[in-house]
Coordinates of C-alpha atoms in Angstrom, one line a residue:
M893 CA 42.6 1.6 13.0
T894 CA 43.4 2.4 9.3
R895 CA 40.7 2.7 6.6
L896 CA 41.1 0.7 3.1
P897 CA 41.6 2.6 0.2
G898 CA 38.1 3.0 -1.9
V899 CA 38.9 0.3 -4.5
A900 CA 40.0 -2.1 -1.7
R901 CA 37.0 -1.6 0.2
R902 CA 34.9 -2.3 -2.6
A903 CA 36.6 -5.4 -3.4
V904 CA 35.8 -6.7 0.3
V905 CA 32.3 -5.7 -0.1
W906 CA 31.7 -7.9 -3.3
L907 CA 33.8 -10.5 -1.8
V908 CA 31.5 -10.6 1.4
V909 CA 28.3 -10.6 -1.3
L910 CA 29.7 -13.2 -3.2
M911 CA 30.5 -15.5 -0.3
G912 CA 27.0 -14.8 1.1
Y913 CA 25.5 -15.8 -2.3
W914 CA 27.7 -19.0 -2.0
C915 CA 26.6 -19.7 1.4
M916 CA 23.0 -19.2 1.1
G917 CA 22.1 -20.0 -2.3
A918 CA 20.4 -18.3 -5.0
P919 CA 18.0 -15.5 -3.8
R920 CA 14.4 -16.4 -3.0
G921 CA 12.0 -16.5 -6.2
Y922 CA 15.0 -17.5 -8.5
S923 CA 14.5 -20.3 -10.7
E924 CA 16.5 -22.1 -13.1
H925 CA 13.5 -22.5 -15.7
R926 CA 13.5 -19.5 -18.1
V927 CA 9.9 -18.3 -19.1
T928 CA 9.2 -18.0 -22.7
D929 CA 7.2 -15.4 -24.4
E930 CA 4.9 -18.4 -25.6
E931 CA 4.5 -19.5 -21.8
L932 CA 3.6 -16.0 -20.8
A933 CA 1.2 -15.8 -23.9
T934 CA -0.4 -19.2 -23.0
R935 CA -0.6 -17.9 -19.2
F936 CA -1.9 -14.1 -20.0
H937 CA -3.8 -14.6 -23.0
R938 CA -7.3 -14.9 -21.7
S939 CA -6.9 -12.1 -19.7
H940 CA -4.9 -9.7 -21.8
S941 CA -7.2 -10.6 -24.7
M942 CA -10.3 -9.7 -22.5
M943 CA -8.8 -6.3 -21.5
E944 CA -7.9 -5.5 -24.9
A945 CA -11.8 -6.0 -25.9
Q946 CA -12.8 -3.8 -23.2
L947 CA -10.4 -1.2 -24.4
E948 CA -11.8 -1.5 -27.7
R949 CA -15.3 -1.2 -26.7
L950 CA -14.4 1.9 -24.7
R951 CA -12.9 3.3 -27.7
G952 CA -15.9 2.7 -29.6
I953 CA -18.3 4.1 -26.8
L954 CA -16.0 7.4 -26.9
D955 CA -16.3 7.5 -30.7
A956 CA -20.1 6.8 -31.0
F957 CA -20.5 10.0 -28.2
L958 CA -18.3 12.1 -30.3
L959 CA -20.4 11.1 -33.6
G960 CA -23.7 11.4 -31.6
D961 CA -24.3 7.6 -32.5
L962 CA -26.7 6.7 -29.5
K963 CA -27.2 3.1 -31.2
G964 CA -23.4 2.7 -31.1
I965 CA -23.5 3.6 -27.2
Q966 CA -26.2 1.2 -26.6
R967 CA -24.5 -1.6 -28.4
D968 CA -21.2 -1.3 -26.6
A969 CA -22.7 -0.3 -23.4
D970 CA -24.8 -3.6 -23.7
E971 CA -21.7 -5.6 -24.4
I972 CA -19.3 -3.9 -21.9
A973 CA -21.9 -4.4 -18.9
Q974 CA -21.8 -8.1 -19.6
E975 CA -18.4 -8.4 -20.2
M976 CA -17.4 -6.6 -16.9
L977 CA -19.5 -8.6 -14.8
A978 CA -17.9 -11.8 -16.3
I979 CA -14.7 -10.6 -16.0
G980 CA -15.3 -9.7 -12.5
R981 CA -16.5 -13.4 -11.9
S982 CA -13.5 -14.9 -13.9
F983 CA -10.6 -12.6 -12.6
P984 CA -11.7 -11.8 -9.0
P985 CA -8.9 -10.0 -7.1
D986 CA -6.7 -12.5 -5.1
P987 CA -8.2 -13.8 -2.0
G988 CA -5.5 -11.7 0.1
A989 CA -5.9 -8.8 -1.8
E990 CA -6.5 -5.3 -0.5
A991 CA -10.1 -3.9 0.1
E992 CA -9.0 -1.5 -2.9
Q993 CA -8.9 -3.9 -5.4
W994 CA -12.4 -5.5 -4.3
K995 CA -13.9 -2.1 -4.1
A996 CA -12.6 -1.0 -7.4
M997 CA -14.0 -4.0 -9.3
A998 CA -17.2 -3.5 -7.8
D999 CA -17.3 0.3 -8.9
I1000 CA -16.4 -0.9 -12.6
V1001 CA -19.3 -3.2 -12.8
K1002 CA -21.6 -0.9 -11.4
Q1003 CA -20.7 1.8 -13.5
A1004 CA -20.8 -0.2 -16.7
Q1005 CA -24.5 -1.5 -15.6
L1006 CA -25.4 2.3 -15.1
L1007 CA -24.0 3.3 -18.4
Q1008 CA -25.9 0.5 -20.1
K1009 CA -29.2 1.8 -18.1
A1010 CA -28.9 5.0 -19.3
A1011 CA -27.7 4.4 -22.7
R1012 CA -31.0 2.1 -23.0
A1013 CA -32.9 5.2 -21.6
G1014 CA -31.5 7.5 -24.4
Q1015 CA -30.2 9.7 -21.7
Y1016 CA -27.1 10.9 -23.6
Q1017 CA -25.8 12.9 -20.9
R1018 CA -26.2 10.6 -18.0
A1019 CA -24.5 7.8 -20.1
Y1020 CA -21.8 10.0 -20.6
Q1021 CA -21.1 10.6 -16.8
H1022 CA -21.3 7.0 -16.3
Y1023 CA -19.0 6.5 -19.2
T1024 CA -16.3 8.8 -17.4
A1025 CA -17.0 7.3 -14.1
L1026 CA -16.2 3.9 -15.5
T1027 CA -13.0 4.9 -17.1
S1028 CA -12.1 6.5 -14.1
H1029 CA -12.9 3.3 -11.9
C1030 CA -10.8 1.2 -14.5
M1031 CA -8.0 3.2 -14.1
A1032 CA -8.0 3.1 -10.2
C1033 CA -8.8 -0.7 -10.4
H1034 CA -5.5 -1.1 -12.7
Q1035 CA -3.2 1.0 -10.1
A1036 CA -4.6 -0.7 -7.0
R1037 CA -3.6 -4.3 -8.8
R1038 CA 0.1 -2.7 -9.9
A1039 CA 0.6 -1.3 -6.4
S1040 CA -0.1 -4.6 -4.7
L1041 CA 2.2 -6.6 -7.3
E1042 CA 4.9 -4.0 -6.3
G1043 CA 4.2 -4.4 -2.7
S1044 CA 4.8 -8.3 -2.9

């Protein structure tokens, strides 16, 4: 049996792929409907704006730590603790989600509450420890969520 030259082989492979596409239809998940930026903004605005607000609060807390502003830390820690609890209720992980997502979200809420408690008590060092733990858990939660989306 003789082998086809490289160009002919590639042509045969593409022909098989095109015939498979023609016989089986479009790939799964394909839609004729184009998703616009406006549609994405409508669907994800609420979660995106909540995460943007949390990012601003985390930056505010860091700035307050750098400036030694305990009142600023207390104010932002109170807000972030309340909002993280609300986010956990409003955007729970999907029912079939991995345990890592559930644990990460619970850890975020716990650290936000511990940060709030330490800031209210005026425990600057302990509040900073909970702040760093909170940001670490935020990253872990986002990584777990991205990993689950990549796997699906």
